[in-house]
Amino acid sequence: MTLQATSSLSRPWLTGVREAIPLLGGYVPVAISFGLIAVQSGFSPWEATLISLLVYAGASQFLFVGMVAGGAPLWLVVVMTLLINVRHVVYAPNLAPVLGKSRWWPWLMHGLTDQVFAVALHRLPQLPEAQRPGWFAGAAILAWASWVAGTVLGAVAGEWLVARWPLLGQVMPFALPALFLALLAPRFTSRRWSLALIVSIGMALLCALTGYTNVGIPVAAACGALCFYAVKLPTSRQGDNDKGGNDE
Amino acid sequence: MSSALWLAVLASAIGTLLMRLIPLLWMQRRLERLDGEDGVEAMPRWLALLGPMMIAAVLGVSLVPRHADATAWLATLVGVLATLAMWYYKRSLGWPVVAGVATYGAVVILAGML
């Protein structure tokens, strides 16, 4: 799926669906795990499915069912769930300048996950404005549907699947880092950007390794941003300016 | 599921949706106020920077294998190199992902045979 600088699509939603397919490699195995864990935690398959349908935020869903199963007070479960998801507040403002004026956007925000944001931030500026809602709807709905379908599968047949194809569950999640890598590669436009991005990746890796995965994401992003402003390297290329993230 | 638990699910769902929706409405109003200005210029600088940094952070987190043994780390390293090599060659999104996953899988299978 080669991406062109400005492309005109006859069916943008279908292109969105096609370009979101790499997300499935990361979504489906994790969703199957969630369905399985939710059922093991005492939720019925349809309750697990409804959580995926309504909350639709991976890490926080795991926390939700885990805390409920552990007997935590429900107010604390809700607070912790929302705290994990607070990183989402920066996604829409980053996309807003390229979204255009369609009235559909507020209705599509339920589908704005980490992964959909990453793909949309890269892809939307390359599309004509009229085609962006269609593209986003296609990509977001496929991702949402795969998350819900994976949950159903995990809740109903999770144990059997893991026993039958253990390698699949081990290999497919690598699709997510591979996708993020392909999205970030064009942003290494200068030493300043490269250093900031590497700091952010490294900090997040460190946080994940020490068990602070969810808090690690905003912390690592903030460290990368601080690094960008704090470290002044000799300007060598255009990408050194503050808008380098949008300059490829 | 009890009524209280349903309320907790709904509160989590609505809260998460609002965290995705309200910042969009805020930014759209800001863009309207700065009518005529380039969209990227209208965005606070720190916010324009934070987007790519968030992706980098999610990448960092996702690099940690779920079963972090030596094989998984080796497969991750080789998969990253294969992904970057394919990106350099094709400059696209799909092929680097395919190359990365295939290489990761090949390393896992080969390591299992040793």
Tab-separated table of N, CA, C and O in Angstrom, chain A residues 101-188:
chain	number	residue	atom	x	y	z
A	101	LYS	N	-14.296	20.333	7.955
A	101	LYS	CA	-15.486	20.846	8.640
A	101	LYS	C	-16.655	19.868	8.689
A	101	LYS	O	-17.767	20.241	9.009
A	102	SER	N	-16.435	18.617	8.378
A	102	SER	CA	-17.542	17.661	8.369
A	102	SER	C	-18.184	17.532	9.749
A	102	SER	O	-17.504	17.518	10.775
A	103	ARG	N	-19.530	17.403	9.743
A	103	ARG	CA	-20.251	17.227	11.016
A	103	ARG	C	-20.087	15.808	11.574
A	103	ARG	O	-20.533	15.503	12.668
A	104	TRP	N	-19.468	14.926	10.794
A	104	TRP	CA	-19.322	13.539	11.226
A	104	TRP	C	-18.240	13.352	12.278
A	104	TRP	O	-18.244	12.360	13.007
A	105	TRP	N	-17.293	14.270	12.332
A	105	TRP	CA	-16.111	14.034	13.175
A	105	TRP	C	-16.435	13.730	14.637
A	105	TRP	O	-15.900	12.767	15.198
A	106	PRO	N	-17.327	14.532	15.281
A	106	PRO	CA	-17.603	14.197	16.701
A	106	PRO	C	-18.130	12.774	16.869
A	106	PRO	O	-17.815	12.106	17.860
A	107	TRP	N	-18.898	12.285	15.897
A	107	TRP	CA	-19.465	10.940	15.993
A	107	TRP	C	-18.408	9.864	15.790
A	107	TRP	O	-18.615	8.719	16.170
A	108	LEU	N	-17.304	10.255	15.166
A	108	LEU	CA	-16.266	9.260	14.869
A	108	LEU	C	-15.214	9.174	15.973
A	108	LEU	O	-14.336	8.312	15.927
A	109	MET	N	-15.309	10.068	16.953
A	109	MET	CA	-14.240	10.140	17.961
A	109	MET	C	-14.173	8.905	18.868
A	109	MET	O	-13.142	8.634	19.476
A	110	HIS	N	-15.243	8.152	18.960
A	110	HIS	CA	-15.195	6.919	19.756
A	110	HIS	C	-14.120	5.973	19.213
A	110	HIS	O	-13.556	5.167	19.947
A	111	GLY	N	-13.837	6.090	17.929
A	111	GLY	CA	-12.854	5.191	17.299
A	111	GLY	C	-11.433	5.707	17.347
A	111	GLY	O	-10.545	5.126	16.722
A	112	LEU	N	-11.195	6.797	18.076
A	112	LEU	CA	-9.854	7.394	18.085
A	112	LEU	C	-8.966	6.729	19.140
A	112	LEU	O	-8.791	7.232	20.247
A	113	THR	N	-8.408	5.602	18.792
A	113	THR	CA	-7.502	4.892	19.700
A	113	THR	C	-6.054	5.299	19.406
A	113	THR	O	-5.792	6.043	18.456
A	114	ASP	N	-5.116	4.777	20.192
A	114	ASP	CA	-3.687	5.067	19.970
A	114	ASP	C	-3.303	4.756	18.524
A	114	ASP	O	-2.663	5.547	17.836
A	115	GLN	N	-3.705	3.565	18.096
A	115	GLN	CA	-3.251	3.077	16.796
A	115	GLN	C	-3.930	3.821	15.651
A	115	GLN	O	-3.278	4.186	14.664
A	116	VAL	N	-5.238	4.043	15.782
A	116	VAL	CA	-5.963	4.763	14.723
A	116	VAL	C	-5.436	6.193	14.623
A	116	VAL	O	-5.251	6.729	13.522
A	117	PHE	N	-5.142	6.809	15.769
A	117	PHE	CA	-4.557	8.149	15.765
A	117	PHE	C	-3.243	8.161	14.986
A	117	PHE	O	-3.004	9.038	14.149
A	118	ALA	N	-2.387	7.178	15.273
A	118	ALA	CA	-1.066	7.150	14.639
A	118	ALA	C	-1.195	7.040	13.118
A	118	ALA	O	-0.512	7.754	12.372
A	119	VAL	N	-2.086	6.184	12.661
A	119	VAL	CA	-2.258	6.011	11.214
A	119	VAL	C	-2.906	7.262	10.609
A	119	VAL	O	-2.483	7.746	9.555
A	120	ALA	N	-3.906	7.808	11.300
A	120	ALA	CA	-4.629	8.973	10.766
A	120	ALA	C	-3.729	10.206	10.693
A	120	ALA	O	-3.800	10.978	9.726
A	121	LEU	N	-2.885	10.395	11.698
A	121	LEU	CA	-1.993	11.559	11.711
A	121	LEU	C	-1.067	11.536	10.496
A	121	LEU	O	-0.718	12.563	9.936
A	122	HIS	N	-0.694	10.342	10.100
A	122	HIS	CA	0.193	10.179	8.950
A	122	HIS	C	-0.571	10.307	7.637
A	122	HIS	O	-0.092	10.918	6.686
A	123	ARG	N	-1.774	9.751	7.585
A	123	ARG	CA	-2.470	9.562	6.318
A	123	ARG	C	-3.418	10.700	5.943
A	123	ARG	O	-3.513	11.062	4.764
A	124	LEU	N	-4.136	11.267	6.917
A	124	LEU	CA	-5.169	12.259	6.575
A	124	LEU	C	-4.644	13.457	5.778
A	124	LEU	O	-5.301	13.893	4.821
A	125	PRO	N	-3.469	14.014	6.133
A	125	PRO	CA	-3.002	15.174	5.355
A	125	PRO	C	-2.771	14.864	3.890
A	125	PRO	O	-2.724	15.771	3.060
A	126	GLN	N	-2.624	13.577	3.552
A	126	GLN	CA	-2.358	13.209	2.160
A	126	GLN	C	-3.639	13.098	1.334
A	126	GLN	O	-3.577	12.923	0.127
A	127	LEU	N	-4.800	13.175	2.000
A	127	LEU	CA	-6.079	12.986	1.305
A	127	LEU	C	-6.787	14.313	1.074
A	127	LEU	O	-6.641	15.239	1.876
A	128	PRO	N	-7.588	14.409	0.002
A	128	PRO	CA	-8.450	15.594	-0.161
A	128	PRO	C	-9.416	15.687	1.020
A	128	PRO	O	-9.863	14.648	1.530
A	129	GLU	N	-9.745	16.920	1.434
A	129	GLU	CA	-10.519	17.122	2.661
A	129	GLU	C	-11.849	16.364	2.650
A	129	GLU	O	-12.247	15.779	3.657
A	130	ALA	N	-12.514	16.324	1.500
A	130	ALA	CA	-13.836	15.695	1.431
A	130	ALA	C	-13.766	14.187	1.682
A	130	ALA	O	-14.767	13.573	2.058
A	131	GLN	N	-12.594	13.594	1.466
A	131	GLN	CA	-12.483	12.139	1.598
A	131	GLN	C	-12.000	11.690	2.977
A	131	GLN	O	-11.972	10.499	3.260
A	132	ARG	N	-11.627	12.659	3.795
A	132	ARG	CA	-11.041	12.288	5.091
A	132	ARG	C	-12.031	11.613	6.040
A	132	ARG	O	-11.673	10.609	6.664
A	133	PRO	N	-13.280	12.116	6.168
A	133	PRO	CA	-14.215	11.413	7.075
A	133	PRO	C	-14.450	9.978	6.644
A	133	PRO	O	-14.505	9.069	7.478
A	134	GLY	N	-14.586	9.757	5.333
A	134	GLY	CA	-14.816	8.403	4.826
A	134	GLY	C	-13.645	7.493	5.134
A	134	GLY	O	-13.824	6.357	5.598
A	135	TRP	N	-12.431	8.003	4.883
A	135	TRP	CA	-11.234	7.203	5.163
A	135	TRP	C	-11.181	6.864	6.653
A	135	TRP	O	-10.952	5.709	7.031
A	136	PHE	N	-11.386	7.889	7.499
A	136	PHE	CA	-11.286	7.672	8.950
A	136	PHE	C	-12.347	6.682	9.416
A	136	PHE	O	-12.076	5.801	10.233
A	137	ALA	N	-13.583	6.836	8.882
A	137	ALA	CA	-14.663	5.926	9.283
A	137	ALA	C	-14.307	4.488	8.929
A	137	ALA	O	-14.485	3.574	9.746
A	138	GLY	N	-13.788	4.275	7.728
A	138	GLY	CA	-13.410	2.930	7.312
A	138	GLY	C	-12.348	2.333	8.224
A	138	GLY	O	-12.481	1.192	8.694
A	139	ALA	N	-11.298	3.129	8.482
A	139	ALA	CA	-10.198	2.629	9.319
A	139	ALA	C	-10.671	2.387	10.752
A	139	ALA	O	-10.390	1.332	11.349
A	140	ALA	N	-11.406	3.360	11.313
A	140	ALA	CA	-11.809	3.265	12.721
A	140	ALA	C	-12.830	2.147	12.936
A	140	ALA	O	-12.767	1.427	13.940
A	141	ILE	N	-13.753	1.997	11.997
A	141	ILE	CA	-14.787	0.966	12.180
A	141	ILE	C	-14.184	-0.429	12.041
A	141	ILE	O	-14.537	-1.343	12.790
A	142	LEU	N	-13.231	-0.585	11.126
A	142	LEU	CA	-12.577	-1.898	11.022
A	142	LEU	C	-11.841	-2.226	12.331
A	142	LEU	O	-11.932	-3.341	12.854
A	143	ALA	N	-11.116	-1.225	12.843
A	143	ALA	CA	-10.361	-1.455	14.083
A	143	ALA	C	-11.317	-1.792	15.239
A	143	ALA	O	-11.075	-2.736	16.006
A	144	TRP	N	-12.404	-1.036	15.335
A	144	TRP	CA	-13.400	-1.252	16.402
A	144	TRP	C	-14.025	-2.645	16.260
A	144	TRP	O	-14.124	-3.406	17.228
A	145	ALA	N	-14.444	-2.966	15.029
A	145	ALA	CA	-15.087	-4.268	14.778
A	145	ALA	C	-14.131	-5.409	15.106
A	145	ALA	O	-14.537	-6.429	15.681
A	146	SER	N	-12.847	-5.232	14.754
A	146	SER	CA	-11.888	-6.314	15.019
A	146	SER	C	-11.665	-6.482	16.520
A	146	SER	O	-11.477	-7.598	17.015
A	147	TRP	N	-11.719	-5.357	17.234
A	147	TRP	CA	-11.553	-5.417	18.690
A	147	TRP	C	-12.732	-6.161	19.337
A	147	TRP	O	-12.543	-7.027	20.201
A	148	VAL	N	-13.930	-5.817	18.882
A	148	VAL	CA	-15.130	-6.460	19.432
A	148	VAL	C	-15.172	-7.938	19.021
A	148	VAL	O	-15.436	-8.816	19.852
A	149	ALA	N	-14.882	-8.210	17.744
A	149	ALA	CA	-14.905	-9.601	17.273
A	149	ALA	C	-13.857	-10.440	18.003
A	149	ALA	O	-14.118	-11.592	18.380
A	150	GLY	N	-12.676	-9.850	18.210
A	150	GLY	CA	-11.621	-10.563	18.943
A	150	GLY	C	-12.046	-10.873	20.371
A	150	GLY	O	-11.753	-11.956	20.905
A	151	THR	N	-12.755	-9.922	20.978
A	151	THR	CA	-13.245	-10.143	22.344
A	151	THR	C	-14.234	-11.308	22.382
A	151	THR	O	-14.152	-12.179	23.261
A	152	VAL	N	-15.161	-11.310	21.420
A	152	VAL	CA	-16.151	-12.409	21.354
A	152	VAL	C	-15.426	-13.733	21.212
A	152	VAL	O	-15.701	-14.708	21.940
A	153	LEU	N	-14.457	-13.751	20.287
A	153	LEU	CA	-13.709	-14.981	20.028
A	153	LEU	C	-12.974	-15.444	21.291
A	153	LEU	O	-13.004	-16.631	21.649
A	154	GLY	N	-12.331	-14.495	21.945
A	154	GLY	CA	-11.577	-14.835	23.158
A	154	GLY	C	-12.488	-15.315	24.273
A	154	GLY	O	-12.152	-16.250	25.011
A	155	ALA	N	-13.655	-14.666	24.397
A	155	ALA	CA	-14.577	-15.034	25.476
A	155	ALA	C	-15.191	-16.409	25.233
A	155	ALA	O	-15.414	-17.176	26.165
A	156	VAL	N	-15.456	-16.704	23.964
A	156	VAL	CA	-16.144	-17.963	23.642
A	156	VAL	C	-15.162	-19.119	23.456
A	156	VAL	O	-15.400	-20.230	23.925
A	157	ALA	N	-14.032	-18.827	22.765
A	157	ALA	CA	-13.131	-19.930	22.388
A	157	ALA	C	-11.664	-19.631	22.676
A	157	ALA	O	-10.780	-20.223	22.060
A	158	GLY	N	-11.403	-18.698	23.588
A	158	GLY	CA	-10.035	-18.253	23.854
A	158	GLY	C	-9.088	-19.366	24.257
A	158	GLY	O	-7.981	-19.483	23.718
A	159	GLU	N	-9.523	-20.183	25.190
A	159	GLU	CA	-8.630	-21.235	25.697
A	159	GLU	C	-8.264	-22.222	24.591
A	159	GLU	O	-7.107	-22.642	24.467
A	160	TRP	N	-9.239	-22.572	23.771
A	160	TRP	CA	-8.992	-23.510	22.685
A	160	TRP	C	-8.021	-22.914	21.650
A	160	TRP	O	-7.093	-23.583	21.187
A	161	LEU	N	-8.218	-21.627	21.329
A	161	LEU	CA	-7.376	-20.965	20.328
A	161	LEU	C	-5.913	-20.899	20.761
A	161	LEU	O	-5.002	-21.185	19.978
A	162	VAL	N	-5.703	-20.515	22.008
A	162	VAL	CA	-4.330	-20.369	22.514
A	162	VAL	C	-3.626	-21.724	22.507
A	162	VAL	O	-2.432	-21.822	22.186
A	163	ALA	N	-4.373	-22.786	22.826
A	163	ALA	CA	-3.769	-24.116	22.827
A	163	ALA	C	-3.490	-24.603	21.402
A	163	ALA	O	-2.502	-25.284	21.151
A	164	ARG	N	-4.361	-24.205	20.454
A	164	ARG	CA	-4.259	-24.720	19.078
A	164	ARG	C	-3.147	-24.030	18.288
A	164	ARG	O	-2.402	-24.657	17.575
A	165	TRP	N	-3.059	-22.699	18.365
A	165	TRP	CA	-2.063	-21.942	17.590
A	165	TRP	C	-1.257	-20.998	18.495
A	165	TRP	O	-1.401	-19.776	18.415
A	166	PRO	N	-0.402	-21.540	19.318
A	166	PRO	CA	0.356	-20.675	20.234
A	166	PRO	C	1.287	-19.705	19.500
A	166	PRO	O	1.493	-18.580	19.947
A	167	LEU	N	1.824	-20.140	18.343
A	167	LEU	CA	2.778	-19.289	17.617
A	167	LEU	C	2.115	-18.027	17.072
A	167	LEU	O	2.705	-16.946	17.083
A	168	LEU	N	0.863	-18.165	16.634
A	168	LEU	CA	0.138	-17.030	16.073
A	168	LEU	C	0.001	-15.909	17.112
A	168	LEU	O	0.245	-14.739	16.820
A	169	GLY	N	-0.367	-16.305	18.298
A	169	GLY	CA	-0.525	-15.331	19.367
A	169	GLY	C	0.795	-14.687	19.757
A	169	GLY	O	0.836	-13.567	20.263
A	170	GLN	N	1.886	-15.401	19.497
A	170	GLN	CA	3.216	-14.889	19.853
A	170	GLN	C	3.743	-13.919	18.794
A	170	GLN	O	4.406	-12.935	19.120
A	171	VAL	N	3.433	-14.197	17.534
A	171	VAL	CA	4.035	-13.442	16.432
A	171	VAL	C	3.211	-12.215	16.034
A	171	VAL	O	3.762	-11.139	15.810
A	172	MET	N	1.884	-12.361	15.957
A	172	MET	CA	1.055	-11.286	15.417
A	172	MET	C	1.153	-9.955	16.173
A	172	MET	O	1.094	-8.893	15.545
A	173	PRO	N	1.303	-9.956	17.489
A	173	PRO	CA	1.400	-8.649	18.170
A	173	PRO	C	2.562	-7.791	17.689
A	173	PRO	O	2.555	-6.577	17.887
A	174	PHE	N	3.569	-8.397	17.021
A	174	PHE	CA	4.682	-7.568	16.528
A	174	PHE	C	4.213	-6.625	15.414
A	174	PHE	O	4.925	-5.669	15.088
A	175	ALA	N	3.030	-6.868	14.854
A	175	ALA	CA	2.508	-5.966	13.817
A	175	ALA	C	2.370	-4.532	14.349
A	175	ALA	O	2.542	-3.571	13.599
A	176	LEU	N	2.069	-4.406	15.639
A	176	LEU	CA	1.885	-3.047	16.186
A	176	LEU	C	3.190	-2.251	16.231
A	176	LEU	O	3.257	-1.160	15.667
A	177	PRO	N	4.259	-2.764	16.891
A	177	PRO	CA	5.507	-1.988	16.842
A	177	PRO	C	6.020	-1.778	15.428
A	177	PRO	O	6.574	-0.710	15.120
A	178	ALA	N	5.811	-2.776	14.554
A	178	ALA	CA	6.265	-2.616	13.163
A	178	ALA	C	5.518	-1.458	12.493
A	178	ALA	O	6.118	-0.651	11.779
A	179	LEU	N	4.227	-1.376	12.765
A	179	LEU	CA	3.433	-0.288	12.183
A	179	LEU	C	3.882	1.073	12.725
A	179	LEU	O	4.077	2.030	11.972
A	180	PHE	N	4.056	1.146	14.033
A	180	PHE	CA	4.492	2.418	14.631
A	180	PHE	C	5.853	2.838	14.089
A	180	PHE	O	6.117	4.021	13.864
A	181	LEU	N	6.713	1.862	13.900
A	181	LEU	CA	8.049	2.136	13.370
A	181	LEU	C	7.955	2.720	11.961
A	181	LEU	O	8.635	3.704	11.640
A	182	ALA	N	7.099	2.107	11.131
A	182	ALA	CA	6.931	2.595	9.757
A	182	ALA	C	6.306	3.992	9.741
A	182	ALA	O	6.586	4.795	8.854
A	183	LEU	N	5.472	4.281	10.752
A	183	LEU	CA	4.859	5.611	10.837
A	183	LEU	C	5.859	6.662	11.296
A	183	LEU	O	5.807	7.816	10.871
A	184	LEU	N	6.759	6.266	12.186
A	184	LEU	CA	7.698	7.229	12.758
A	184	LEU	C	8.932	7.453	11.888
A	184	LEU	O	9.545	8.517	11.960
A	185	ALA	N	9.283	6.446	11.092
A	185	ALA	CA	10.531	6.532	10.321
A	185	ALA	C	10.654	7.842	9.524
A	185	ALA	O	11.726	8.464	9.539
A	186	PRO	N	9.575	8.310	8.857
A	186	PRO	CA	9.730	9.558	8.090
A	186	PRO	C	9.944	10.795	8.960
A	186	PRO	O	10.255	11.867	8.440
A	187	ARG	N	9.738	10.659	10.271
A	187	ARG	CA	9.881	11.826	11.151
A	187	ARG	C	11.308	12.020	11.650
A	187	ARG	O	11.599	13.006	12.324
A	188	PHE	N	12.184	11.092	11.345
A	188	PHE	CA	13.591	11.266	11.729
A	188	PHE	C	14.251	12.175	10.693
A	188	PHE	O	15.112	11.771	9.934
